[in-house]
XYZ file of N, CA and C in Angstrom:
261
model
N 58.687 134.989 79.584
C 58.824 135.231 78.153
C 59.019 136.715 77.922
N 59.714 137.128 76.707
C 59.862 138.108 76.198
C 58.975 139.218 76.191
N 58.826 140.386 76.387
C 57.671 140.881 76.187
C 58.104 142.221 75.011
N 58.969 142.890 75.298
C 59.369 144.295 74.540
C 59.845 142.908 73.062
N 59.561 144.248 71.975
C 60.170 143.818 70.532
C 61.845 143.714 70.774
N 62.668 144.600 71.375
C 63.729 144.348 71.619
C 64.282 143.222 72.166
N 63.408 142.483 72.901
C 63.917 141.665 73.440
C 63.784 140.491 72.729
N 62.574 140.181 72.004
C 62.613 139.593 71.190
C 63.061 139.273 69.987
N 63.514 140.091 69.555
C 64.713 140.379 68.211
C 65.785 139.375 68.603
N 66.417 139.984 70.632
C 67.502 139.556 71.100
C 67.475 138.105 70.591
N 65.916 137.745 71.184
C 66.000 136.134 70.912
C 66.143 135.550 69.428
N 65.908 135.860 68.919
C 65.666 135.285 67.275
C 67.204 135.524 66.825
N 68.046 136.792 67.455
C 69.343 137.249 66.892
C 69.927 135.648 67.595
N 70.106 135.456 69.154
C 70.598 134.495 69.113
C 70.657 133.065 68.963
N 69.868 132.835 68.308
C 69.263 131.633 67.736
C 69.746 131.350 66.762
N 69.284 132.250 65.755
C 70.200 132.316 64.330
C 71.836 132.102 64.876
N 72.596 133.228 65.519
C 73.740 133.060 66.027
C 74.352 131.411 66.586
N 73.575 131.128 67.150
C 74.098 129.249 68.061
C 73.736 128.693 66.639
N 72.902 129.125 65.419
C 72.725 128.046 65.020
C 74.348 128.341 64.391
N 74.992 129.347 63.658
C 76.129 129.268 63.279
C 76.799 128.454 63.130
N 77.443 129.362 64.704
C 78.362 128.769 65.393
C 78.726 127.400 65.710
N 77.165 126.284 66.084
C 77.262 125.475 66.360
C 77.826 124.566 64.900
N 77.014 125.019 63.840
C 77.675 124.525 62.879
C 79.366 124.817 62.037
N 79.840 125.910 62.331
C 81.259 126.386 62.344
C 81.953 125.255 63.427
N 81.544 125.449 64.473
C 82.350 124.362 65.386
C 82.225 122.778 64.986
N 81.178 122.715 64.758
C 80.990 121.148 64.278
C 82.381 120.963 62.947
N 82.225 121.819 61.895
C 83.383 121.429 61.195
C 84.812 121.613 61.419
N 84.917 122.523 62.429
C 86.422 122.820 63.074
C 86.712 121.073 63.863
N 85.563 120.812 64.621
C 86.132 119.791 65.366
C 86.081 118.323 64.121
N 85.810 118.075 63.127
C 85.708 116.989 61.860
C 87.290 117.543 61.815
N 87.390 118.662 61.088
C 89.029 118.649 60.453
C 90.120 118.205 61.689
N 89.732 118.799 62.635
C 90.549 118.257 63.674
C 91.184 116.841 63.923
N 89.721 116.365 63.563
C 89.786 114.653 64.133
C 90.391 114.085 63.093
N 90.157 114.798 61.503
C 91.376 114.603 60.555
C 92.618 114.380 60.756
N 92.906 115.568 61.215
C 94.676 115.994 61.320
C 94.884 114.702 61.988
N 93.997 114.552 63.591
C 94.505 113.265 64.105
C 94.681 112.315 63.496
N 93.644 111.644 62.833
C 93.566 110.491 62.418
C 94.844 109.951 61.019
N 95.104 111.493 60.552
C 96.363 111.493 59.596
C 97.536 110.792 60.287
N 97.760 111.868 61.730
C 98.789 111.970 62.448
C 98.865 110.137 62.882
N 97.799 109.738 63.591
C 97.872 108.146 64.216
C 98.237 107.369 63.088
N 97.804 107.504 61.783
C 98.315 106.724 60.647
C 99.927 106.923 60.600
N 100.930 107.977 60.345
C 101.679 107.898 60.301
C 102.245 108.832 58.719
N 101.177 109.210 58.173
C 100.851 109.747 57.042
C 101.431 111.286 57.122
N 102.590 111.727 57.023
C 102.815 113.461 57.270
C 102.078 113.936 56.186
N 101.828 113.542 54.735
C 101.352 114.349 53.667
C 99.995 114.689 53.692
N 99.530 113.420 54.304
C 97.765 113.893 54.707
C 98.013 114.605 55.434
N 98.511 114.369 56.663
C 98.536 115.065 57.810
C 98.677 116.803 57.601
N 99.290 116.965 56.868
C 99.858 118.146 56.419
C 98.926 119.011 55.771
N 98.338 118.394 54.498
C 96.979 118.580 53.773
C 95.502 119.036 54.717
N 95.301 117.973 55.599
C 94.345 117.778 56.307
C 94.830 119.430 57.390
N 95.996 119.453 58.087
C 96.362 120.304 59.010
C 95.985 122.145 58.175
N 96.688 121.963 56.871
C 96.190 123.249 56.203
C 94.567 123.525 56.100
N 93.562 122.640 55.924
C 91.977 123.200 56.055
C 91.902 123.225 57.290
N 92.627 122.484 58.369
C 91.991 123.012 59.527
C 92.087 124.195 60.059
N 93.359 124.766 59.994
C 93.886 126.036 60.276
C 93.687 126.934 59.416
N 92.859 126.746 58.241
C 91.789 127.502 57.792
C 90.814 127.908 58.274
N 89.945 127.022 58.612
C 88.853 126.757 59.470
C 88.519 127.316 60.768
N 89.951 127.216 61.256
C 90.022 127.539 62.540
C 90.267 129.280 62.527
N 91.043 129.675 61.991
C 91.389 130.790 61.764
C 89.811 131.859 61.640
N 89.548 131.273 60.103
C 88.115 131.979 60.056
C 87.220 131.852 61.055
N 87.077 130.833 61.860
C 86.250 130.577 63.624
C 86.868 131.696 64.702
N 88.284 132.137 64.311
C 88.386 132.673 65.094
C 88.263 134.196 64.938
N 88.403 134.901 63.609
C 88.397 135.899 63.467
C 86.792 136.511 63.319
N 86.091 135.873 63.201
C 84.362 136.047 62.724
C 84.069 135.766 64.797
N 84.913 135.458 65.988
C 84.543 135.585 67.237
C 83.903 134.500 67.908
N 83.293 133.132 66.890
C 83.076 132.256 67.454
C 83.871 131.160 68.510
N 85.738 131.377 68.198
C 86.272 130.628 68.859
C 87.478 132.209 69.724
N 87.913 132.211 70.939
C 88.855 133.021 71.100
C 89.742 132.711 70.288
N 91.121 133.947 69.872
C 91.894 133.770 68.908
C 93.115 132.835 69.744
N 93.316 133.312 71.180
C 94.422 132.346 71.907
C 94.058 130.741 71.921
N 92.882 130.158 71.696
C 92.472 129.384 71.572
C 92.494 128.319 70.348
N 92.348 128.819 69.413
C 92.464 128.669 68.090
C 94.133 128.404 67.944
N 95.012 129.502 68.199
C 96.194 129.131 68.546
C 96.744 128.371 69.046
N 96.092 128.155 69.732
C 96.456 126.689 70.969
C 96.337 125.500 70.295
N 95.142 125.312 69.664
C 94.868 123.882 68.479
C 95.554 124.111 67.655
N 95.826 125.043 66.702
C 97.051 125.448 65.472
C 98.556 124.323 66.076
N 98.882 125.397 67.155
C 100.384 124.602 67.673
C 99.963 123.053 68.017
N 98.851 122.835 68.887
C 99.287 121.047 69.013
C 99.339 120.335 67.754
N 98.681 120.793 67.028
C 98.000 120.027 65.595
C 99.642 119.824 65.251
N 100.187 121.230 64.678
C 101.254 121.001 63.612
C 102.539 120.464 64.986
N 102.863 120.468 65.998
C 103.377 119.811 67.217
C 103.077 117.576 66.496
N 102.140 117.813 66.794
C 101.781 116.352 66.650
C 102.337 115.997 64.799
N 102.275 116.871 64.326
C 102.520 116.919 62.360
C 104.098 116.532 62.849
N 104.807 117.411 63.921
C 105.998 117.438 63.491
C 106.419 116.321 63.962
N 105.936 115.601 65.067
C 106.184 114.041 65.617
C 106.499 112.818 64.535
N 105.627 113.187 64.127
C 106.038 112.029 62.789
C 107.229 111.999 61.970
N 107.791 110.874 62.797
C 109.335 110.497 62.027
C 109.662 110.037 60.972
């Protein structure tokens, strides 16, 4: 266990921190499963709708450091990739 105040701060800082994050990610991955579930319907307008909060979402995850930004990018392109599938 912790013994210096510094170190203990460390702990409480990252605690608070996972709790975030964990909740930032939890809603990045909901909109996600959106876009999909738009996309498997066949629906471009949801899809489209749904694809704009995610890449909201995602964006702000990525610029606040919880998600890398190449990463975030990476879900951006499949998402609207899979948007553009729909014939």
């Amino acid at each position: 266990m912790a013994h210096t105040q510094s170190a203990k701060k460390r702990i409480r800082q990252t605690i608070a921190r996972t709790a975030v994050n964990r909740s930032v990610m939890s809603r990045v991955r909901t909109l996600r499963k959106k876009v999909d579930a738009a996309v498997e319907g066949k629906d471009k307008d949801a899809a489209a709708a749904a694809y704009n909060n995610f890449a909201s979402a995602i964006d702000k995850a990525a610029k606040r450091g919880t998600v890398p930004a190449n990463r975030a990018a990476n879900y951006k392109s499949k998402a609207a990739k899979a948007i553009a599938s729909i014939a």
